[in-house]
């Protein structure tokens, strides 16, 4: 939810293919965000780039890999490196080959954990557009789902300890330096969490604004999603006898799709329940 | 006895005292001297039999020292008093120095003397002497004091300057005017002493290109010369070489003077990076270096001339010794890459055993937090650094053509304490302290620790060591299998025994069998779970530490790193040290304040 662009990696040993692909993708956007295109001319160069650049190493949304580069199977080995050596199951990987005979589609799909296969002849601008768009959507949904599960596990492990809950929430409730322009707050029972480390007054001001604004109902208990025109968004979970009121207020450069809103809603609901059952001091 | 340690920070000496006294069966609690009330509260809650202050810059409240025996560990000989003890000892070229354990009284360092220990001085920085000689002598003095207090019969010696063995005197705080280098007059030997006396704090204030900087990390240069004293004549691996009237010296680190410190949150919003902490000299000077030439040296340097070198190699009787002496044990990306190159060259050498010597003060402390903090993109630099250090560790683990030994003379922490396990054998000096955990830095950790550590100590101990950020002494380390051998505490004996044992291993009739066994073991491990899978899983966690983007990013590491680099003191003593706070184990996981190591 806090991406500023979608990192895409193109690996091909033909400079023309890289240039043309880069040009074709230059104006693509997904959820209103541009792509940030990284290129490498070989498997080795791509690996160096992944080890050298945290965005390519950690947050790559999509990768298009040529097969035949320094060896006949360099691209496939690179796919294996991304999936197994990097442990990255999230990036959407497409194999793009100029010599399908050397890497037949069925064989490649069966053997490698890829998301698609196409020949360079098929690689029209429209084809790239549809692949990029659908794969970024997939990447975001899948990534949010994994991150939600991770948070849920941490909340569950925190048990009834409020201190532990706060520790589990710190990656969400406190902004990291490079994300200062996408602030976010967690508010439980009218209390801004981590208030000495975030701008709590700003959260109170925004909540006041959101109070009378219409939102999208998320469930019959009164939970809702609200977004204002400045990009600030609120997932609000209403108080019930079984849970505290919990809110996730954040600024994101784009409007999330329904599935992402639902995932965030489930996290905030879980926070409301965990908080309700926790104690100040353990 | 119930012993309360009061310390300005949980530094190496305090850790050593903690480990030693704990090992002797005493009940230890620690409080940082953050305020007089903190100290009073700790004393009231813990009700100690004895208070020891291994490293204290603050004054103990009178109501504490007047009711409890408080032992101050003073880094000076009998009769020496004042806050710049070691600085003066180095500056004055003392041949012998010492540590005195004395009772706290109203007048600074003037109380009764409970124990004293002396040592021979050597050329070296204040920090280095503190970490080695002072820490060793202080540990002796502390243990002796505790025994004497326990005996109840010992009568401490009042400070009496008429006694012939009381050679020390009251000395004032050393000021910058005392430290100042006059490049037109001072010879290399004087410049070395001046910088050594202020290293690592406060540094010698000097002017370079019209700007004021504190100087750190000095090394004599034997070959390069320049006409204008003080002028920069070369650079190498982040250090600058400056001409002197009778030679030249290398300065490895600089710190810019007079920049206002700002809290983490303000810096976050301010976006203005302030490099007001110690960094490699060329990183601080940047463009001001102009066209000063680089003075390169071999990646596997084997000469013994005087110059600045971080990595060097020697070989004797089929044993190779690879030294990597990085300032404070911090290994930045480029340093790791140079070490990897040097390691690969060393592995090709015709010797049977390769000893990884580390540095004189630290074997390694893992990634270079100051360089990361100073970089334009800290998450990116963190990622580069962790990958670079992982590459070195992988190379050591997968070395098949010789036996490897990690020989640890200095301390090791975080990734460094894990990386040393990559070798086939781990031999460590007796007084070394490891900090085999990442938690105080808000990191999950890499360096293949999830493979290396449980393999040696088992999963339960591995979890205990990494989850509870306590220092580990070598007796315990050996008992749990973390290390193989303990070597003597004194340098000459340590080196002699290391050489003898390494050569014996190289000449062993079992050598080939051991090498085959090592290869088979590695193959078995690789089959069970490839090394790449361990690294991938560790880096998946680190990813969140460095650059989480779905729900936000892990801020703990960035904040902890900022506090560490800017030496921001914690707000309270960590729960796992302050036993008197009676906090339970569950809270160990909730630390957000790093320690000031």
JSON list of N, CA and C in Angstrom, two decimals, chain B residues 302-366:
[
{"chain": "B", "resi": 302, "resn": "UNK", "atom": "N", "xyz": [51.06, -8.84, 1.68]},
{"chain": "B", "resi": 302, "resn": "UNK", "atom": "CA", "xyz": [51.94, -9.75, 2.44]},
{"chain": "B", "resi": 302, "resn": "UNK", "atom": "C", "xyz": [53.21, -9.08, 2.92]},
{"chain": "B", "resi": 303, "resn": "UNK", "atom": "N", "xyz": [53.33, -7.78, 2.70]},
{"chain": "B", "resi": 303, "resn": "UNK", "atom": "CA", "xyz": [54.55, -7.09, 3.16]},
{"chain": "B", "resi": 303, "resn": "UNK", "atom": "C", "xyz": [54.39, -6.72, 4.64]},
{"chain": "B", "resi": 304, "resn": "UNK", "atom": "N", "xyz": [55.51, -6.31, 5.25]},
{"chain": "B", "resi": 304, "resn": "UNK", "atom": "CA", "xyz": [55.36, -5.92, 6.65]},
{"chain": "B", "resi": 304, "resn": "UNK", "atom": "C", "xyz": [55.81, -4.48, 6.91]},
{"chain": "B", "resi": 305, "resn": "UNK", "atom": "N", "xyz": [55.81, -3.67, 5.86]},
{"chain": "B", "resi": 305, "resn": "UNK", "atom": "CA", "xyz": [56.19, -2.26, 6.03]},
{"chain": "B", "resi": 305, "resn": "UNK", "atom": "C", "xyz": [55.11, -1.50, 6.78]},
{"chain": "B", "resi": 306, "resn": "UNK", "atom": "N", "xyz": [55.51, -0.31, 7.28]},
{"chain": "B", "resi": 306, "resn": "UNK", "atom": "CA", "xyz": [54.53, 0.50, 8.02]},
{"chain": "B", "resi": 306, "resn": "UNK", "atom": "C", "xyz": [53.60, 1.20, 7.04]},
{"chain": "B", "resi": 307, "resn": "UNK", "atom": "N", "xyz": [52.35, 0.91, 7.12]},
{"chain": "B", "resi": 307, "resn": "UNK", "atom": "CA", "xyz": [51.36, 1.60, 6.30]},
{"chain": "B", "resi": 307, "resn": "UNK", "atom": "C", "xyz": [49.97, 1.25, 6.84]},
{"chain": "B", "resi": 308, "resn": "UNK", "atom": "N", "xyz": [48.96, 1.86, 6.26]},
{"chain": "B", "resi": 308, "resn": "UNK", "atom": "CA", "xyz": [47.60, 1.54, 6.67]},
{"chain": "B", "resi": 308, "resn": "UNK", "atom": "C", "xyz": [47.09, 0.38, 5.83]},
{"chain": "B", "resi": 309, "resn": "UNK", "atom": "N", "xyz": [46.72, -0.69, 6.50]},
{"chain": "B", "resi": 309, "resn": "UNK", "atom": "CA", "xyz": [46.19, -1.85, 5.80]},
{"chain": "B", "resi": 309, "resn": "UNK", "atom": "C", "xyz": [45.09, -2.47, 6.66]},
{"chain": "B", "resi": 310, "resn": "UNK", "atom": "N", "xyz": [44.00, -2.83, 6.01]},
{"chain": "B", "resi": 310, "resn": "UNK", "atom": "CA", "xyz": [42.92, -3.48, 6.77]},
{"chain": "B", "resi": 310, "resn": "UNK", "atom": "C", "xyz": [43.01, -5.00, 6.64]},
{"chain": "B", "resi": 311, "resn": "UNK", "atom": "N", "xyz": [43.52, -5.45, 5.47]},
{"chain": "B", "resi": 311, "resn": "UNK", "atom": "CA", "xyz": [43.58, -6.89, 5.23]},
{"chain": "B", "resi": 311, "resn": "UNK", "atom": "C", "xyz": [45.03, -7.26, 4.90]},
{"chain": "B", "resi": 312, "resn": "UNK", "atom": "N", "xyz": [45.58, -8.23, 5.58]},
{"chain": "B", "resi": 312, "resn": "UNK", "atom": "CA", "xyz": [46.91, -8.70, 5.24]},
{"chain": "B", "resi": 312, "resn": "UNK", "atom": "C", "xyz": [47.04, -10.18, 5.58]},
{"chain": "B", "resi": 313, "resn": "UNK", "atom": "N", "xyz": [48.11, -10.76, 5.07]},
{"chain": "B", "resi": 313, "resn": "UNK", "atom": "CA", "xyz": [48.24, -12.21, 5.13]},
{"chain": "B", "resi": 313, "resn": "UNK", "atom": "C", "xyz": [49.67, -12.59, 5.43]},
{"chain": "B", "resi": 314, "resn": "UNK", "atom": "N", "xyz": [49.85, -13.61, 6.24]},
{"chain": "B", "resi": 314, "resn": "UNK", "atom": "CA", "xyz": [51.18, -14.16, 6.49]},
{"chain": "B", "resi": 314, "resn": "UNK", "atom": "C", "xyz": [51.06, -15.68, 6.44]},
{"chain": "B", "resi": 315, "resn": "UNK", "atom": "N", "xyz": [52.19, -16.31, 6.27]},
{"chain": "B", "resi": 315, "resn": "UNK", "atom": "CA", "xyz": [52.17, -17.75, 6.08]},
{"chain": "B", "resi": 315, "resn": "UNK", "atom": "C", "xyz": [53.39, -18.36, 6.74]},
{"chain": "B", "resi": 316, "resn": "UNK", "atom": "N", "xyz": [53.21, -19.44, 7.42]},
{"chain": "B", "resi": 316, "resn": "UNK", "atom": "CA", "xyz": [54.34, -20.10, 8.09]},
{"chain": "B", "resi": 316, "resn": "UNK", "atom": "C", "xyz": [53.99, -21.56, 8.33]},
{"chain": "B", "resi": 317, "resn": "UNK", "atom": "N", "xyz": [54.91, -22.44, 7.97]},
{"chain": "B", "resi": 317, "resn": "UNK", "atom": "CA", "xyz": [54.75, -23.87, 8.24]},
{"chain": "B", "resi": 317, "resn": "UNK", "atom": "C", "xyz": [53.37, -24.40, 7.83]},
{"chain": "B", "resi": 318, "resn": "UNK", "atom": "N", "xyz": [52.99, -24.16, 6.61]},
{"chain": "B", "resi": 318, "resn": "UNK", "atom": "CA", "xyz": [51.74, -24.67, 6.02]},
{"chain": "B", "resi": 318, "resn": "UNK", "atom": "C", "xyz": [50.48, -24.07, 6.62]},
{"chain": "B", "resi": 319, "resn": "UNK", "atom": "N", "xyz": [50.66, -23.00, 7.36]},
{"chain": "B", "resi": 319, "resn": "UNK", "atom": "CA", "xyz": [49.47, -22.33, 7.94]},
{"chain": "B", "resi": 319, "resn": "UNK", "atom": "C", "xyz": [49.43, -20.89, 7.42]},
{"chain": "B", "resi": 320, "resn": "UNK", "atom": "N", "xyz": [48.29, -20.49, 6.89]},
{"chain": "B", "resi": 320, "resn": "UNK", "atom": "CA", "xyz": [48.10, -19.11, 6.43]},
{"chain": "B", "resi": 320, "resn": "UNK", "atom": "C", "xyz": [47.29, -18.35, 7.48]},
{"chain": "B", "resi": 321, "resn": "UNK", "atom": "N", "xyz": [47.64, -17.09, 7.70]},
{"chain": "B", "resi": 321, "resn": "UNK", "atom": "CA", "xyz": [46.92, -16.26, 8.68]},
{"chain": "B", "resi": 321, "resn": "UNK", "atom": "C", "xyz": [46.35, -15.06, 7.94]},
{"chain": "B", "resi": 322, "resn": "UNK", "atom": "N", "xyz": [45.06, -14.99, 7.85]},
{"chain": "B", "resi": 322, "resn": "UNK", "atom": "CA", "xyz": [44.41, -13.88, 7.15]},
{"chain": "B", "resi": 322, "resn": "UNK", "atom": "C", "xyz": [43.87, -12.90, 8.20]},
{"chain": "B", "resi": 323, "resn": "UNK", "atom": "N", "xyz": [44.46, -11.70, 8.20]},
{"chain": "B", "resi": 323, "resn": "UNK", "atom": "CA", "xyz": [44.02, -10.67, 9.16]},
{"chain": "B", "resi": 323, "resn": "UNK", "atom": "C", "xyz": [43.03, -9.74, 8.46]},
{"chain": "B", "resi": 324, "resn": "UNK", "atom": "N", "xyz": [41.99, -9.38, 9.16]},
{"chain": "B", "resi": 324, "resn": "UNK", "atom": "CA", "xyz": [41.08, -8.34, 8.64]},
{"chain": "B", "resi": 324, "resn": "UNK", "atom": "C", "xyz": [40.71, -7.45, 9.82]},
{"chain": "B", "resi": 325, "resn": "UNK", "atom": "N", "xyz": [41.43, -6.34, 9.88]},
{"chain": "B", "resi": 325, "resn": "UNK", "atom": "CA", "xyz": [41.34, -5.47, 11.04]},
{"chain": "B", "resi": 325, "resn": "UNK", "atom": "C", "xyz": [40.54, -4.22, 10.67]},
{"chain": "B", "resi": 326, "resn": "UNK", "atom": "N", "xyz": [39.24, -4.35, 10.73]},
{"chain": "B", "resi": 326, "resn": "UNK", "atom": "CA", "xyz": [38.38, -3.22, 10.36]},
{"chain": "B", "resi": 326, "resn": "UNK", "atom": "C", "xyz": [38.05, -2.40, 11.61]},
{"chain": "B", "resi": 327, "resn": "UNK", "atom": "N", "xyz": [38.05, -1.09, 11.46]},
{"chain": "B", "resi": 327, "resn": "UNK", "atom": "CA", "xyz": [37.83, -0.18, 12.57]},
{"chain": "B", "resi": 327, "resn": "UNK", "atom": "C", "xyz": [36.55, -0.56, 13.33]},
{"chain": "B", "resi": 328, "resn": "UNK", "atom": "N", "xyz": [36.71, -0.82, 14.61]},
{"chain": "B", "resi": 328, "resn": "UNK", "atom": "CA", "xyz": [35.61, -1.24, 15.48]},
{"chain": "B", "resi": 328, "resn": "UNK", "atom": "C", "xyz": [34.91, -2.52, 15.02]},
{"chain": "B", "resi": 329, "resn": "UNK", "atom": "N", "xyz": [35.57, -3.26, 14.16]},
{"chain": "B", "resi": 329, "resn": "UNK", "atom": "CA", "xyz": [35.00, -4.54, 13.71]},
{"chain": "B", "resi": 329, "resn": "UNK", "atom": "C", "xyz": [33.83, -4.40, 12.75]},
{"chain": "B", "resi": 330, "resn": "UNK", "atom": "N", "xyz": [33.58, -3.18, 12.29]},
{"chain": "B", "resi": 330, "resn": "UNK", "atom": "CA", "xyz": [32.43, -2.96, 11.39]},
{"chain": "B", "resi": 330, "resn": "UNK", "atom": "C", "xyz": [32.87, -3.20, 9.95]},
{"chain": "B", "resi": 331, "resn": "UNK", "atom": "N", "xyz": [32.10, -4.00, 9.23]},
{"chain": "B", "resi": 331, "resn": "UNK", "atom": "CA", "xyz": [32.48, -4.38, 7.88]},
{"chain": "B", "resi": 331, "resn": "UNK", "atom": "C", "xyz": [31.46, -3.87, 6.87]},
{"chain": "B", "resi": 332, "resn": "UNK", "atom": "N", "xyz": [31.83, -2.79, 6.17]},
{"chain": "B", "resi": 332, "resn": "UNK", "atom": "CA", "xyz": [30.97, -2.21, 5.14]},
{"chain": "B", "resi": 332, "resn": "UNK", "atom": "C", "xyz": [30.99, -3.05, 3.88]},
{"chain": "B", "resi": 333, "resn": "UNK", "atom": "N", "xyz": [30.13, -2.69, 2.93]},
{"chain": "B", "resi": 333, "resn": "UNK", "atom": "CA", "xyz": [30.00, -3.46, 1.69]},
{"chain": "B", "resi": 333, "resn": "UNK", "atom": "C", "xyz": [31.34, -3.62, 0.98]},
{"chain": "B", "resi": 334, "resn": "UNK", "atom": "N", "xyz": [32.04, -2.51, 0.78]},
{"chain": "B", "resi": 334, "resn": "UNK", "atom": "CA", "xyz": [33.30, -2.58, 0.02]},
{"chain": "B", "resi": 334, "resn": "UNK", "atom": "C", "xyz": [34.34, -3.38, 0.80]},
{"chain": "B", "resi": 335, "resn": "UNK", "atom": "N", "xyz": [34.34, -3.24, 2.11]},
{"chain": "B", "resi": 335, "resn": "UNK", "atom": "CA", "xyz": [35.29, -4.00, 2.93]},
{"chain": "B", "resi": 335, "resn": "UNK", "atom": "C", "xyz": [35.02, -5.51, 2.81]},
{"chain": "B", "resi": 336, "resn": "UNK", "atom": "N", "xyz": [33.74, -5.87, 2.84]},
{"chain": "B", "resi": 336, "resn": "UNK", "atom": "CA", "xyz": [33.38, -7.29, 2.69]},
{"chain": "B", "resi": 336, "resn": "UNK", "atom": "C", "xyz": [33.84, -7.81, 1.32]},
{"chain": "B", "resi": 337, "resn": "UNK", "atom": "N", "xyz": [33.66, -6.97, 0.31]},
{"chain": "B", "resi": 337, "resn": "UNK", "atom": "CA", "xyz": [34.03, -7.42, -1.04]},
{"chain": "B", "resi": 337, "resn": "UNK", "atom": "C", "xyz": [35.55, -7.58, -1.16]},
{"chain": "B", "resi": 338, "resn": "UNK", "atom": "N", "xyz": [36.29, -6.69, -0.50]},
{"chain": "B", "resi": 338, "resn": "UNK", "atom": "CA", "xyz": [37.75, -6.83, -0.51]},
{"chain": "B", "resi": 338, "resn": "UNK", "atom": "C", "xyz": [38.16, -8.07, 0.28]},
{"chain": "B", "resi": 339, "resn": "UNK", "atom": "N", "xyz": [37.44, -8.30, 1.37]},
{"chain": "B", "resi": 339, "resn": "UNK", "atom": "CA", "xyz": [37.76, -9.48, 2.19]},
{"chain": "B", "resi": 339, "resn": "UNK", "atom": "C", "xyz": [37.47, -10.76, 1.40]},
{"chain": "B", "resi": 340, "resn": "UNK", "atom": "N", "xyz": [36.39, -10.74, 0.65]},
{"chain": "B", "resi": 340, "resn": "UNK", "atom": "CA", "xyz": [36.05, -11.91, -0.17]},
{"chain": "B", "resi": 340, "resn": "UNK", "atom": "C", "xyz": [37.16, -12.17, -1.19]},
{"chain": "B", "resi": 341, "resn": "UNK", "atom": "N", "xyz": [37.62, -11.11, -1.85]},
{"chain": "B", "resi": 341, "resn": "UNK", "atom": "CA", "xyz": [38.71, -11.26, -2.83]},
{"chain": "B", "resi": 341, "resn": "UNK", "atom": "C", "xyz": [39.96, -11.83, -2.14]},
{"chain": "B", "resi": 342, "resn": "UNK", "atom": "N", "xyz": [40.28, -11.25, -0.99]},
{"chain": "B", "resi": 342, "resn": "UNK", "atom": "CA", "xyz": [41.49, -11.68, -0.28]},
{"chain": "B", "resi": 342, "resn": "UNK", "atom": "C", "xyz": [41.34, -13.14, 0.17]},
{"chain": "B", "resi": 343, "resn": "UNK", "atom": "N", "xyz": [40.14, -13.48, 0.64]},
{"chain": "B", "resi": 343, "resn": "UNK", "atom": "CA", "xyz": [39.91, -14.85, 1.10]},
{"chain": "B", "resi": 343, "resn": "UNK", "atom": "C", "xyz": [40.10, -15.84, -0.05]},
{"chain": "B", "resi": 344, "resn": "UNK", "atom": "N", "xyz": [39.56, -15.47, -1.22]},
{"chain": "B", "resi": 344, "resn": "UNK", "atom": "CA", "xyz": [39.68, -16.37, -2.38]},
{"chain": "B", "resi": 344, "resn": "UNK", "atom": "C", "xyz": [41.15, -16.54, -2.76]},
{"chain": "B", "resi": 345, "resn": "UNK", "atom": "N", "xyz": [41.93, -15.48, -2.65]},
{"chain": "B", "resi": 345, "resn": "UNK", "atom": "CA", "xyz": [43.37, -15.59, -2.96]},
{"chain": "B", "resi": 345, "resn": "UNK", "atom": "C", "xyz": [44.07, -16.44, -1.90]},
{"chain": "B", "resi": 346, "resn": "UNK", "atom": "N", "xyz": [43.69, -16.25, -0.65]},
{"chain": "B", "resi": 346, "resn": "UNK", "atom": "CA", "xyz": [44.33, -17.00, 0.44]},
{"chain": "B", "resi": 346, "resn": "UNK", "atom": "C", "xyz": [44.05, -18.49, 0.31]},
{"chain": "B", "resi": 347, "resn": "UNK", "atom": "N", "xyz": [42.83, -18.80, -0.14]},
{"chain": "B", "resi": 347, "resn": "UNK", "atom": "CA", "xyz": [42.45, -20.20, -0.29]},
{"chain": "B", "resi": 347, "resn": "UNK", "atom": "C", "xyz": [43.30, -20.88, -1.37]},
{"chain": "B", "resi": 348, "resn": "UNK", "atom": "N", "xyz": [43.76, -20.08, -2.33]},
{"chain": "B", "resi": 348, "resn": "UNK", "atom": "CA", "xyz": [44.60, -20.64, -3.41]},
{"chain": "B", "resi": 348, "resn": "UNK", "atom": "C", "xyz": [46.05, -20.84, -2.97]},
{"chain": "B", "resi": 349, "resn": "UNK", "atom": "N", "xyz": [46.43, -20.31, -1.83]},
{"chain": "B", "resi": 349, "resn": "UNK", "atom": "CA", "xyz": [47.81, -20.40, -1.38]},
{"chain": "B", "resi": 349, "resn": "UNK", "atom": "C", "xyz": [48.13, -21.86, -0.98]},
{"chain": "B", "resi": 350, "resn": "UNK", "atom": "N", "xyz": [49.41, -22.24, -1.11]},
{"chain": "B", "resi": 350, "resn": "UNK", "atom": "CA", "xyz": [49.76, -23.62, -0.83]},
{"chain": "B", "resi": 350, "resn": "UNK", "atom": "C", "xyz": [49.93, -23.90, 0.66]},
{"chain": "B", "resi": 351, "resn": "UNK", "atom": "N", "xyz": [48.88, -23.68, 1.43]},
{"chain": "B", "resi": 351, "resn": "UNK", "atom": "CA", "xyz": [48.97, -24.05, 2.85]},
{"chain": "B", "resi": 351, "resn": "UNK", "atom": "C", "xyz": [47.80, -24.97, 3.17]},
{"chain": "B", "resi": 352, "resn": "UNK", "atom": "N", "xyz": [47.88, -25.63, 4.28]},
{"chain": "B", "resi": 352, "resn": "UNK", "atom": "CA", "xyz": [46.85, -26.64, 4.61]},
{"chain": "B", "resi": 352, "resn": "UNK", "atom": "C", "xyz": [45.78, -26.10, 5.54]},
{"chain": "B", "resi": 353, "resn": "UNK", "atom": "N", "xyz": [46.18, -25.13, 6.35]},
{"chain": "B", "resi": 353, "resn": "UNK", "atom": "CA", "xyz": [45.23, -24.57, 7.33]},
{"chain": "B", "resi": 353, "resn": "UNK", "atom": "C", "xyz": [45.18, -23.06, 7.12]},
{"chain": "B", "resi": 354, "resn": "UNK", "atom": "N", "xyz": [43.98, -22.53, 7.11]},
{"chain": "B", "resi": 354, "resn": "UNK", "atom": "CA", "xyz": [43.83, -21.08, 6.97]},
{"chain": "B", "resi": 354, "resn": "UNK", "atom": "C", "xyz": [43.19, -20.54, 8.25]},
{"chain": "B", "resi": 355, "resn": "UNK", "atom": "N", "xyz": [43.91, -19.62, 8.91]},
{"chain": "B", "resi": 355, "resn": "UNK", "atom": "CA", "xyz": [43.41, -19.07, 10.16]},
{"chain": "B", "resi": 355, "resn": "UNK", "atom": "C", "xyz": [42.82, -17.68, 9.89]},
{"chain": "B", "resi": 356, "resn": "UNK", "atom": "N", "xyz": [41.59, -17.51, 10.29]},
{"chain": "B", "resi": 356, "resn": "UNK", "atom": "CA", "xyz": [40.92, -16.21, 10.12]},
{"chain": "B", "resi": 356, "resn": "UNK", "atom": "C", "xyz": [41.14, -15.42, 11.40]},
{"chain": "B", "resi": 357, "resn": "UNK", "atom": "N", "xyz": [42.01, -14.42, 11.30]},
{"chain": "B", "resi": 357, "resn": "UNK", "atom": "CA", "xyz": [42.48, -13.74, 12.52]},
{"chain": "B", "resi": 357, "resn": "UNK", "atom": "C", "xyz": [41.58, -12.60, 12.97]},
{"chain": "B", "resi": 358, "resn": "UNK", "atom": "N", "xyz": [40.76, -12.06, 12.08]},
{"chain": "B", "resi": 358, "resn": "UNK", "atom": "CA", "xyz": [39.98, -10.87, 12.46]},
{"chain": "B", "resi": 358, "resn": "UNK", "atom": "C", "xyz": [40.89, -9.71, 12.75]},
{"chain": "B", "resi": 359, "resn": "UNK", "atom": "N", "xyz": [40.46, -8.81, 13.64]},
{"chain": "B", "resi": 359, "resn": "UNK", "atom": "CA", "xyz": [41.26, -7.62, 13.94]},
{"chain": "B", "resi": 359, "resn": "UNK", "atom": "C", "xyz": [41.81, -7.67, 15.36]},
{"chain": "B", "resi": 360, "resn": "UNK", "atom": "N", "xyz": [42.53, -6.62, 15.72]},
{"chain": "B", "resi": 360, "resn": "UNK", "atom": "CA", "xyz": [43.18, -6.61, 17.02]},
{"chain": "B", "resi": 360, "resn": "UNK", "atom": "C", "xyz": [42.18, -6.33, 18.16]},
{"chain": "B", "resi": 361, "resn": "UNK", "atom": "N", "xyz": [41.18, -5.52, 17.87]},
{"chain": "B", "resi": 361, "resn": "UNK", "atom": "CA", "xyz": [40.21, -5.23, 18.93]},
{"chain": "B", "resi": 361, "resn": "UNK", "atom": "C", "xyz": [38.92, -6.05, 18.77]},
{"chain": "B", "resi": 362, "resn": "UNK", "atom": "N", "xyz": [38.55, -6.30, 17.53]},
{"chain": "B", "resi": 362, "resn": "UNK", "atom": "CA", "xyz": [37.34, -7.10, 17.27]},
{"chain": "B", "resi": 362, "resn": "UNK", "atom": "C", "xyz": [37.61, -8.08, 16.14]},
{"chain": "B", "resi": 363, "resn": "UNK", "atom": "N", "xyz": [37.05, -9.25, 16.26]},
{"chain": "B", "resi": 363, "resn": "UNK", "atom": "CA", "xyz": [37.12, -10.18, 15.13]},
{"chain": "B", "resi": 363, "resn": "UNK", "atom": "C", "xyz": [36.19, -9.64, 14.04]},
{"chain": "B", "resi": 364, "resn": "UNK", "atom": "N", "xyz": [34.98, -9.36, 14.42]},
{"chain": "B", "resi": 364, "resn": "UNK", "atom": "CA", "xyz": [34.04, -8.67, 13.53]},
{"chain": "B", "resi": 364, "resn": "UNK", "atom": "C", "xyz": [32.78, -8.36, 14.33]},
{"chain": "B", "resi": 365, "resn": "UNK", "atom": "N", "xyz": [32.18, -7.23, 13.98]},
{"chain": "B", "resi": 365, "resn": "UNK", "atom": "CA", "xyz": [30.89, -6.89, 14.60]},
{"chain": "B", "resi": 365, "resn": "UNK", "atom": "C", "xyz": [29.78, -6.82, 13.56]},
{"chain": "B", "resi": 366, "resn": "UNK", "atom": "N", "xyz": [30.02, -7.41, 12.39]},
{"chain": "B", "resi": 366, "resn": "UNK", "atom": "CA", "xyz": [28.96, -7.45, 11.37]},
{"chain": "B", "resi": 366, "resn": "UNK", "atom": "C", "xyz": [28.93, -6.20, 10.52]}
]
